[in-house]
Short mmCIF file of C-alpha atoms in Angstrom, two decimals:
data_model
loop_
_atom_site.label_atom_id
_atom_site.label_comp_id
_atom_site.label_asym_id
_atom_site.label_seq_id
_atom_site.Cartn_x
_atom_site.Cartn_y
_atom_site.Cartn_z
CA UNK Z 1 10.66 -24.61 -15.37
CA UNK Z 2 13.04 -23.21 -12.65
CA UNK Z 3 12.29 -25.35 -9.72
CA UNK Z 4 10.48 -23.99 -6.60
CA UNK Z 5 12.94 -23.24 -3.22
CA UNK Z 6 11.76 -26.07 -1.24
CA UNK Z 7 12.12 -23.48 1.67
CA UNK Z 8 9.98 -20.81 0.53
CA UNK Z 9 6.57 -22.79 2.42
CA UNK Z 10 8.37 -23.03 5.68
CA UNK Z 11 10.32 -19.79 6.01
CA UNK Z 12 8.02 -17.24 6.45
CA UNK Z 13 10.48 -14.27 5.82
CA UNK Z 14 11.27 -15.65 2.53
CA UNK Z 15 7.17 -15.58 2.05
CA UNK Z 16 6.87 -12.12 2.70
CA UNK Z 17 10.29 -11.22 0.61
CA UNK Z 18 8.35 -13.22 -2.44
CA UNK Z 19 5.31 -10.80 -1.85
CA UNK Z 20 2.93 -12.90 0.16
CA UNK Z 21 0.41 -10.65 2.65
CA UNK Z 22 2.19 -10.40 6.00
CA UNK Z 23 -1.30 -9.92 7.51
CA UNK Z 24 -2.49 -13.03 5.90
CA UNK Z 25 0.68 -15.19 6.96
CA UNK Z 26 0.09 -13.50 10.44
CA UNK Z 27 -2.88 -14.80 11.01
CA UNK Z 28 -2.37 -17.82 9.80
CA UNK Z 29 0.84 -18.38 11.94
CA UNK Z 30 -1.39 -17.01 15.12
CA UNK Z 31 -4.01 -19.44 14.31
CA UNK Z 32 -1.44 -22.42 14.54
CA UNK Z 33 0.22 -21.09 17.56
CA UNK Z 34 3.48 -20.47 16.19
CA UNK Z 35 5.45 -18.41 18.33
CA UNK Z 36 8.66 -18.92 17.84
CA UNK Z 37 8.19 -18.66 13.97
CA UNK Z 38 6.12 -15.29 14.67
CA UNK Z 39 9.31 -14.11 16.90
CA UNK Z 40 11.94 -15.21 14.19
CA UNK Z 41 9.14 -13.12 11.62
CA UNK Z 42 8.84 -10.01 13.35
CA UNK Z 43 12.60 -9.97 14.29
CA UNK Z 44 13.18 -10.11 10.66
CA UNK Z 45 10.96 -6.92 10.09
CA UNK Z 46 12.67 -5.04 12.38
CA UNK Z 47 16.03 -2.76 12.25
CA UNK Z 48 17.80 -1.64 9.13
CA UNK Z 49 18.00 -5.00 7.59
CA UNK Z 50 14.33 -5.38 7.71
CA UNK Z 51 12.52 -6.18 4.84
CA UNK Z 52 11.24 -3.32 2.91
CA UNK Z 53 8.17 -4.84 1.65
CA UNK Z 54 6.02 -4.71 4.84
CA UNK Z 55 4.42 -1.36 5.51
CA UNK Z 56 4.02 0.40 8.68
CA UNK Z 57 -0.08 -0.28 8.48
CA UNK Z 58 0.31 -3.90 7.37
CA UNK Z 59 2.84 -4.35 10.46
CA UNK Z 60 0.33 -2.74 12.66
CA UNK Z 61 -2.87 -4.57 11.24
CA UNK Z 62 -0.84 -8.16 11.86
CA UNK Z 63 0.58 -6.64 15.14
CA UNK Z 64 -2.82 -6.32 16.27
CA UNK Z 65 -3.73 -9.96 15.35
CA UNK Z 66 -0.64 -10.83 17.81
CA UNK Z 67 -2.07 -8.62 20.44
CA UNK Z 68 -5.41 -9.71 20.17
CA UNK Z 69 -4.26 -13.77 20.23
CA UNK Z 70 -2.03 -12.80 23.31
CA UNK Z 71 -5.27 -10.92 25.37
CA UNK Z 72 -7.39 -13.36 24.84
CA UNK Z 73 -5.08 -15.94 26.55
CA UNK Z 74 -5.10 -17.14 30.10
CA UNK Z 75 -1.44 -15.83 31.55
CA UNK Z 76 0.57 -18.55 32.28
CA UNK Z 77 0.96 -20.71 35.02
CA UNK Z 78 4.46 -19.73 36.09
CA UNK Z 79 5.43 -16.40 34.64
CA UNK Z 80 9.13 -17.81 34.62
CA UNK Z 81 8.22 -20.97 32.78
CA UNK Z 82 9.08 -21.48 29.41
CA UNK Z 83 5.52 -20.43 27.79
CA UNK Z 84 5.90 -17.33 29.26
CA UNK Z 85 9.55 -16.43 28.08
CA UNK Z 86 8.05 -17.62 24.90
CA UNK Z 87 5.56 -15.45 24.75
CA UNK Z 88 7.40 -12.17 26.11
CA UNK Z 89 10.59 -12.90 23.18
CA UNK Z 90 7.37 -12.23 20.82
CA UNK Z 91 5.82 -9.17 22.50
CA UNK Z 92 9.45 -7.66 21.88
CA UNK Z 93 9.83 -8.84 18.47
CA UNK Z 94 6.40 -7.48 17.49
CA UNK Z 95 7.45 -4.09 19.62
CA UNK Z 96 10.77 -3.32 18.05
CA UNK Z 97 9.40 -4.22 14.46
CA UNK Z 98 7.19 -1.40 15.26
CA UNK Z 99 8.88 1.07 17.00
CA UNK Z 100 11.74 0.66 14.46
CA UNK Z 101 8.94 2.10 11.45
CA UNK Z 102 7.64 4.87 13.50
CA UNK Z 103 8.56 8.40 12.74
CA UNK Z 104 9.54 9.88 16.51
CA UNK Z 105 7.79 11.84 17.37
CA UNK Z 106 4.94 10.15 15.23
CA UNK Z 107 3.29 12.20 12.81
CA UNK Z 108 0.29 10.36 11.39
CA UNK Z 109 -2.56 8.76 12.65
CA UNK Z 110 -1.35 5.04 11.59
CA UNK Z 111 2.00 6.16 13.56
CA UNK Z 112 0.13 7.33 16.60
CA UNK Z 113 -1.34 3.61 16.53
CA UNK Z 114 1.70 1.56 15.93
CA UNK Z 115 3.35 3.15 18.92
CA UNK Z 116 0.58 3.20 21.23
CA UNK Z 117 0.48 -1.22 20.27
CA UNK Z 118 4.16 -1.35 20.77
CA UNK Z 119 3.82 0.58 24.11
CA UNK Z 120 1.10 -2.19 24.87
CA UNK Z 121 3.32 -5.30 24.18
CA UNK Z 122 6.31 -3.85 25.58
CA UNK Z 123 4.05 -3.65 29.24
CA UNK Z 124 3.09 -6.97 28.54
CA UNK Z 125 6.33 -7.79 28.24
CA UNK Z 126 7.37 -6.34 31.39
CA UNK Z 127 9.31 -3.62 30.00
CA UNK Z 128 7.83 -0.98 31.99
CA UNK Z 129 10.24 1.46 31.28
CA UNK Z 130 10.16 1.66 27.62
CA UNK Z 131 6.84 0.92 27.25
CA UNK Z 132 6.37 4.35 29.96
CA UNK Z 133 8.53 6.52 27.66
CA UNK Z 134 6.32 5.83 24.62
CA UNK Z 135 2.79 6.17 26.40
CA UNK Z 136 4.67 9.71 27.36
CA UNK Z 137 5.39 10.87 23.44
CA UNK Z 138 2.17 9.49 23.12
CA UNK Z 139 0.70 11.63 25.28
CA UNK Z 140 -0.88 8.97 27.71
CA UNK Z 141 0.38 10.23 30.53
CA UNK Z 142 -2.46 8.44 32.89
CA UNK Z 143 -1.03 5.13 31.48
CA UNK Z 144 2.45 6.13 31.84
CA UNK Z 145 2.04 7.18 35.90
CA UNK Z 146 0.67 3.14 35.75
CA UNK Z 147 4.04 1.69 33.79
CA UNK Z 148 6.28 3.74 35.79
CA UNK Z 149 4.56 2.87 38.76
CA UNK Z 150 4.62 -0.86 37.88
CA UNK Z 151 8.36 -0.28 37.74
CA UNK Z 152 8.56 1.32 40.94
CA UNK Z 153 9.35 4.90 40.40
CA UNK Z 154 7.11 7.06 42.59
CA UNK Z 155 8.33 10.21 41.12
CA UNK Z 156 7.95 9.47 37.69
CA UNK Z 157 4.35 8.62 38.04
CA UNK Z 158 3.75 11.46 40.08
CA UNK Z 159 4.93 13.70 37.25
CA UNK Z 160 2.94 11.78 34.64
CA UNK Z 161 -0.11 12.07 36.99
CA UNK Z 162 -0.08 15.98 37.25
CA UNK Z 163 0.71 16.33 33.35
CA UNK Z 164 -2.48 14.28 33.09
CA UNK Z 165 -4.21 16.73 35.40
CA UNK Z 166 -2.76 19.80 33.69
CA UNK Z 167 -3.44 18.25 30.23
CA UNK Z 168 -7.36 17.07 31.60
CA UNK Z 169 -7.54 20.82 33.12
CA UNK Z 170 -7.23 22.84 29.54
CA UNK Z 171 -9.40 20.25 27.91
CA UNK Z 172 -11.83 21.30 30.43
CA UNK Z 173 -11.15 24.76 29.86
CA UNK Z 174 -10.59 24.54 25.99
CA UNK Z 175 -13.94 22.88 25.97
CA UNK Z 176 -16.02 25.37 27.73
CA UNK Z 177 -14.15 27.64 24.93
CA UNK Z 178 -15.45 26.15 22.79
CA UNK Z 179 -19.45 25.65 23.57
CA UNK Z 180 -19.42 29.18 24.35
CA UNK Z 181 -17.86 29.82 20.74
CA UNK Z 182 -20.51 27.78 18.95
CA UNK Z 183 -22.95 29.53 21.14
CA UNK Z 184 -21.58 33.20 20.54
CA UNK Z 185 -21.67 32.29 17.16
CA UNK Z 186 -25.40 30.98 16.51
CA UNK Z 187 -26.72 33.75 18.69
CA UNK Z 188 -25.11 36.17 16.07
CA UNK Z 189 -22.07 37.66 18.76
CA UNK Z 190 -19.96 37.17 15.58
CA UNK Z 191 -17.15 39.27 16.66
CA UNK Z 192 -17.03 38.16 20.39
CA UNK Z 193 -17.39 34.28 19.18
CA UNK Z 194 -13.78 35.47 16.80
CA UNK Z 195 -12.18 36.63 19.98
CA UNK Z 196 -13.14 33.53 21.79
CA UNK Z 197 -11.80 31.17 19.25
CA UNK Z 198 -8.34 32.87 19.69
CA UNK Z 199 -7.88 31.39 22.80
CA UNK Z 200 -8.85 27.69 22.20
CA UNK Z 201 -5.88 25.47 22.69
CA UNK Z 202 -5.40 22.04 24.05
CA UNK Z 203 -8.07 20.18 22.10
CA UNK Z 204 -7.91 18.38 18.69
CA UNK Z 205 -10.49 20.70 17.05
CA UNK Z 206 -8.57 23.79 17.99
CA UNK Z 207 -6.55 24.00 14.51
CA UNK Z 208 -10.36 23.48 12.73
CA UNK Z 209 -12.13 26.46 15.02
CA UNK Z 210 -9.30 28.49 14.33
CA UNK Z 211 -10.13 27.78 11.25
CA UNK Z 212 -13.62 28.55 10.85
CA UNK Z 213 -13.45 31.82 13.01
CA UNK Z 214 -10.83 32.86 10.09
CA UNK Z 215 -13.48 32.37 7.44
CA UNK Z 216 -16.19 34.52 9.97
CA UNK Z 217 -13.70 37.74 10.29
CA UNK Z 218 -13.20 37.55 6.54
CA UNK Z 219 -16.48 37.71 6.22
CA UNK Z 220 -17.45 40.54 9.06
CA UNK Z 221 -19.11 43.87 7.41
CA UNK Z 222 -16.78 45.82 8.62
CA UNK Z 223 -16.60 50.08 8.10
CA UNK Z 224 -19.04 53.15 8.57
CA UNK Z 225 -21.82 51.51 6.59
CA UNK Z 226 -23.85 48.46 4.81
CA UNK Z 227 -25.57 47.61 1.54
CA UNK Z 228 -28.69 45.76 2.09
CA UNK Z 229 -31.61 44.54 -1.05
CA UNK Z 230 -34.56 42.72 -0.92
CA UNK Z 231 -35.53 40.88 -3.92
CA UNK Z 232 -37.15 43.05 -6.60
CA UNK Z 233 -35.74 46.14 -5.07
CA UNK Z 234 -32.55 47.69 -5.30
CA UNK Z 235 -29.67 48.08 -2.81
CA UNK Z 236 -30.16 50.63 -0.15
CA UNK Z 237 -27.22 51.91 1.61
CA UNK Z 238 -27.28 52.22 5.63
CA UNK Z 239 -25.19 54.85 7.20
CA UNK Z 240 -25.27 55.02 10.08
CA UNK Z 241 -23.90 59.02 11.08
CA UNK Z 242 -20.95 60.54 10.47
CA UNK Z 243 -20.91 59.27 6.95
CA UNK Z 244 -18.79 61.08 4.32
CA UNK Z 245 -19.40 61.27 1.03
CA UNK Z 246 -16.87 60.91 -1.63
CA UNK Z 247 -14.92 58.75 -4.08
CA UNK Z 248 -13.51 56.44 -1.45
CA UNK Z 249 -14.92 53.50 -2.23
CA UNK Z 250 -14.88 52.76 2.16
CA UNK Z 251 -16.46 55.72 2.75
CA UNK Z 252 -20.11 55.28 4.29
CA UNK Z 253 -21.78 56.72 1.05
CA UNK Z 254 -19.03 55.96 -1.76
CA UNK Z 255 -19.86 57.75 -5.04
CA UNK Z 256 -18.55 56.86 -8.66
CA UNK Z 257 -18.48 60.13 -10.37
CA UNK Z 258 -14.97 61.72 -11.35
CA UNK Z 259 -16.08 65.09 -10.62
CA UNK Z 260 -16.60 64.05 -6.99
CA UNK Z 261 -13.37 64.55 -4.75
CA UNK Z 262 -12.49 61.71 -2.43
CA UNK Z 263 -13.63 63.00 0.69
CA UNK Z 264 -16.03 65.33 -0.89
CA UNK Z 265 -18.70 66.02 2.33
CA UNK Z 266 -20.02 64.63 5.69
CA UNK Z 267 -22.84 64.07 6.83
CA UNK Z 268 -22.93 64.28 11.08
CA UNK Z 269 -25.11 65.19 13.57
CA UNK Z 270 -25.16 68.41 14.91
CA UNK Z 271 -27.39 70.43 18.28
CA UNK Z 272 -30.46 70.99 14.86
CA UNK Z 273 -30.36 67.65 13.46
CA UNK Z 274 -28.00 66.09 10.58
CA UNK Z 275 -25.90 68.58 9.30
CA UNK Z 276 -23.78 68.72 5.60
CA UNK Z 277 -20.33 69.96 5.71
CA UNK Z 278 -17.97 70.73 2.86
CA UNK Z 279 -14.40 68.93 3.43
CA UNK Z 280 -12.55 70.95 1.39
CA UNK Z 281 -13.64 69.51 -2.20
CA UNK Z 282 -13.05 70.65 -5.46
CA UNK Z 283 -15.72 71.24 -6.87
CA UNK Z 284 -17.95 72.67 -3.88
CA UNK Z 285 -20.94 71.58 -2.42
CA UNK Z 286 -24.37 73.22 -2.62
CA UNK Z 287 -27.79 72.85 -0.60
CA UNK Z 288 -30.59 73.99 -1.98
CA UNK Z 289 -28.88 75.98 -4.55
CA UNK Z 290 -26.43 77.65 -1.62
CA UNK Z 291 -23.06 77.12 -1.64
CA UNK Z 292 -21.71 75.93 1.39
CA UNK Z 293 -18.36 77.66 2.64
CA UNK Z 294 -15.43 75.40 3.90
CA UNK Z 295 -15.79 74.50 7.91
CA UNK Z 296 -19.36 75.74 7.83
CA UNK Z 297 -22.01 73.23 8.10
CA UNK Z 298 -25.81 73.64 7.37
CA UNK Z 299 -28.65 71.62 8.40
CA UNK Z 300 -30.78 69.69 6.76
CA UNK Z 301 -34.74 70.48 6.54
CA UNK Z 302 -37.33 69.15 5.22
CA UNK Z 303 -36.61 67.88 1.43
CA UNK Z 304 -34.52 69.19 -0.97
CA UNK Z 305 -30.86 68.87 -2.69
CA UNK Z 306 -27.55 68.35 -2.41
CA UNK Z 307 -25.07 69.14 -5.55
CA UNK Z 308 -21.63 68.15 -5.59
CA UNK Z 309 -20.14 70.34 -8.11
CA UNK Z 310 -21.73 70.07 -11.30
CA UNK Z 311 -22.46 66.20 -12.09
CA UNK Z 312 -23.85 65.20 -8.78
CA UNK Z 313 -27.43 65.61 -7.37
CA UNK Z 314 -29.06 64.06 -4.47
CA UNK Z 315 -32.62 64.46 -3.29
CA UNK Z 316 -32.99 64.03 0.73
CA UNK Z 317 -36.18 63.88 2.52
CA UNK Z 318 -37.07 62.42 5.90
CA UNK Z 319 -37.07 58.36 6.86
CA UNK Z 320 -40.59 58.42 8.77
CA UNK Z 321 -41.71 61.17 10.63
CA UNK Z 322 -39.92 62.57 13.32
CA UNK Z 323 -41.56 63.67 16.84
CA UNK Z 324 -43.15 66.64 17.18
CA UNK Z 325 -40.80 69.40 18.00
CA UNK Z 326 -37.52 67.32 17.25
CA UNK Z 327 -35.37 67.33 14.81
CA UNK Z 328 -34.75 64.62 12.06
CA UNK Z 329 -32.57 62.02 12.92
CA UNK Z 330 -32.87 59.75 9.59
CA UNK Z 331 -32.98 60.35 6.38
CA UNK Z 332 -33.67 58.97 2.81
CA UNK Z 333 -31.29 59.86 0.04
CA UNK Z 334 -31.36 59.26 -3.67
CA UNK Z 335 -29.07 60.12 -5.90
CA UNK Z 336 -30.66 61.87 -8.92
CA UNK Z 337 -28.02 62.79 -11.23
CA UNK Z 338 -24.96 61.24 -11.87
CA UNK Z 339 -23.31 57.82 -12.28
CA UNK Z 340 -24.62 56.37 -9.28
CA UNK Z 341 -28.15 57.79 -10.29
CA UNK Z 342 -31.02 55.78 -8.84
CA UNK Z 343 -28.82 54.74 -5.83
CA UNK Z 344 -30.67 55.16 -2.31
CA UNK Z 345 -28.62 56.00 0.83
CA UNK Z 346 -30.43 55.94 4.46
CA UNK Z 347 -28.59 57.88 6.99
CA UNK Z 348 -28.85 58.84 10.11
CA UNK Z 349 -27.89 58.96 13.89
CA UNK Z 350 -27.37 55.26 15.02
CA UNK Z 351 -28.75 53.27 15.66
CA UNK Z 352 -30.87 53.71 12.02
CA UNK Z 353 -33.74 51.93 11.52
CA UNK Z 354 -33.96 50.05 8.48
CA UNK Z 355 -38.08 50.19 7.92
CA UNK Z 356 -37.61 53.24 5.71
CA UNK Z 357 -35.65 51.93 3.63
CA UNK Z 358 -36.60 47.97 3.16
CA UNK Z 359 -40.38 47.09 3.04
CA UNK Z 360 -41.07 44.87 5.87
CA UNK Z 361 -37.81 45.19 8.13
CA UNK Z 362 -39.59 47.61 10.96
CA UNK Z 363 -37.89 47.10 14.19
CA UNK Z 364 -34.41 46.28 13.03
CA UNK Z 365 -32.02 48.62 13.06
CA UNK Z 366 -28.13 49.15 12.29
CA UNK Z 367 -25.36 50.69 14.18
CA UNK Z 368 -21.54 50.18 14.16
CA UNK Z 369 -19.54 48.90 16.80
CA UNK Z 370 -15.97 48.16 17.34
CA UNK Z 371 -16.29 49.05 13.38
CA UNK Z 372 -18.29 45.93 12.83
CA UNK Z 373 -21.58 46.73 11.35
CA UNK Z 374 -24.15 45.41 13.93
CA UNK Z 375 -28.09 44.65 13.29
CA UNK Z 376 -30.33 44.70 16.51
CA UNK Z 377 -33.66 43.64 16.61
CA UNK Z 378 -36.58 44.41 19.43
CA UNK Z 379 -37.65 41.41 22.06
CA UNK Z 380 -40.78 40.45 20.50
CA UNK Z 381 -39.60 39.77 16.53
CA UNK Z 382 -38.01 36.81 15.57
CA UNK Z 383 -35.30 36.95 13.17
CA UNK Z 384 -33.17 34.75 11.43
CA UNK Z 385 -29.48 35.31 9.64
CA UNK Z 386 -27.89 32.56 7.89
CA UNK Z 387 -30.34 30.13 8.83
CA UNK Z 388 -30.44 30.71 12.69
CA UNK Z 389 -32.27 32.75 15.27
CA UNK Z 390 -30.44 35.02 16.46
CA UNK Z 391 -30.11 37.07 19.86
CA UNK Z 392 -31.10 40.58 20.46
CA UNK Z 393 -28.35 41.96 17.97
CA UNK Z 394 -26.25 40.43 14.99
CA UNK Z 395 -22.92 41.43 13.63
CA UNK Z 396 -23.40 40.79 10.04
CA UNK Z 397 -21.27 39.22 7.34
CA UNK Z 398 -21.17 39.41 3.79
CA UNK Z 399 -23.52 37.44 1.86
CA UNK Z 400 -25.58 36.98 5.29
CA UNK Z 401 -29.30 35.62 4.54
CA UNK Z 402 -31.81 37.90 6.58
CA UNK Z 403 -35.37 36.57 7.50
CA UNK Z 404 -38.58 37.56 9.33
CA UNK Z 405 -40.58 34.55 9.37
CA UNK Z 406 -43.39 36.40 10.70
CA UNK Z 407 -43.79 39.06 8.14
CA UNK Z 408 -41.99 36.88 4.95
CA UNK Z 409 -39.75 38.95 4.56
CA UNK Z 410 -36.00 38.04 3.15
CA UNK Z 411 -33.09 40.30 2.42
CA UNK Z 412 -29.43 39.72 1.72
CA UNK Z 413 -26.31 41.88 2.91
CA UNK Z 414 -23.88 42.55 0.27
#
């Protein structure tokens, strides 16, 4: 058997080189009081001859058992003494061992911690300045105005104290952000809370709300209209007026049929009511069997039909009944013939209300704003989207949850 190096129990370097737990042999040495042979360690950890084996969080998890030992000693006697030169040669060994691991600036968390221990010994050791500069890439500028100020350089802690105020200043601010963000956003001010998030800076969970208000605006219904269904019915499409019809899959009432022109009609309000207008299609448009010339729109009355050329039917009628002597404002449409048969289409002059249309939902209504489709509900019905009560209006987002507690009623926005 190859004989054991007599030195290996007494030279703790060569311990650690063989693979033995630095944390371990810390503690150990820290119980006994060791020192100097914790100096002679951690200046062996330390620089570019350091040994490899130790990594940055096992040199800060046995740099904290130093620290810890050191704290919960009574300073000495005479700070010139020989216990206390002792004890400052190890605060700098256990410093540099760190300092010379950590990325500068640091970049991870256990990096952030190392330097922020070094910074600590290095005070303790009385090197103000150092241990200054690294509360400063730190961050810590209220404990770097106290180093520098231990050193005796006014200016420099005045500096570090009005970073600290300027830094404490747009946390204040960045946190007021973002309460009124969270708030925007469970009231259903989905838009405005997006907006808000833009300017959030100068707190960790900026980079995450920035985040999350992403996801939100991905998610905003956005355009001239919304498909709504409530289960064991079929979609209903709300468009709110003017709402062509066409091809286009973003127009307010998109159509499938390849007879249908792109931008085959619109629907608008007009000094009788909601009018039809031809915009310039291919195959024509028809109402009640008349053919409507380009640039010349007719009203609707009544019930009746709409053809677009040849392929395309829809039946109209009116969403509730109007008041006397006024015009309809709303209307139910189903398409009748055609790919898209059995489709239904409310339109109308915003805001439209949705009872028509969806069994139940009396009282809401949509309109569009800022093109952001936009839900508003009276004073005196609850309502909740996506699991929360919302305010007096909602913008909505795709795959939104929509409840009346009240009434059990539940819908879903495409």
């Amino acid at each position: 058997m190859t004989p054991r190096d007599p030195r290996a129990a007494g030279d703790p370097t060569l311990s650690v080189a063989a693979g033995r737990d630095l944390v371990a042999l810390v503690g150990r040495l820290v119980r006994d009081r060791s020192w100097d042979t914790l100096t002679a360690l951690f200046a062996s950890l330390g620089g570019e001859e350091g040994l490899p084996s130790a990594a940055l969080a096992d040199l800060d998890a046995a740099a904290r058992l130093v620290g810890d030992a050191l704290a919960a000693m009574a300073a000495p006697k005479n700070p010139r003494g020989a216990q206390a030169d002792e004890l400052r040669a190890l605060c700098l060994a256990v410093a540099e061992a760190l300092l010379d691991r950590c990325a500068r600036p640091p970049l991870t968390e256990v990096e952030r911690r190392a330097l922020d221990r070094s910074a600590q010994l290095l005070e303790r050791a009385g090197d103000h300045r150092r241990a200054a500069l690294a509360y400063e890439e730190l961050g810590a500028d209220e404990r770097a105005a106290l180093a520098w100020g231990a050193l005796g350089d006014l200016d420099r802690m005045e500096a570090a104290h009005a970073r600290e105020e300027r830094r404490a200043a747009t946390a204040r601010a960045a946190g007021e952000t973002l309460r009124r963000f969270e708030a925007l956003l469970t009231g259903g001010e989905r838009l405005r809370a997006v907006v808000a998030a833009g300017a959030i800076s100068g707190i960790d969970e900026a980079a995450t709300l920035r985040e999350r208000a992403a996801a939100v605006e991905r998610r905003l219904c956005r355009g001239r209209a919304v498909s709504l269904r409530a289960p064991g019915t079929g979609w209903v499409r709300v468009a709110p007026l003017p709402a062509e019809i066409g091809r286009d899959a973003d127009l307010g009432i998109p159509l499938r049929d390849p007879a249908v022109s792109r931008r085959h009609a619109v629907l608008r309000s007009g000094p009788d009511g909601v009018v039809i207008e031809d915009c310039g299609s291919r195959a024509g448009v028809r109402l009640g069997g008349a053919r409507l010339e380009p640039g010349v729109a007719l009203a609707l009355r009544d019930q009746g039909e709409i053809a677009l050329g040849a392929t395309t039917t829809l039946a109209f009628r009116p969403a509730g009944a109007p008041p006397p002597d006024e015009p309809t404002v709303t209307w139910l449409i189903e398409v009748t013939l055609g790919l898209d048969r059995g489709a239904r289409i409310l339109a109308g002059v915003a805001p439209v209300p949705l009872g028509p249309g969806l069994a139940g939902a009396d009282g809401l209504s949509i309109q569009i704003v800022h093109d952001v489709v936009r839900m508003e509900r009276p004073p005196e019905l609850a309502v909740r989207v996506d699991g929360q009560f919302i305010g007096p209006a909602c913008d909505l987002l795709h795959g939104d949850v929509i409840e009346i507690p009240s009434r059990g009623v539940r819908f879903e926005v495409a």
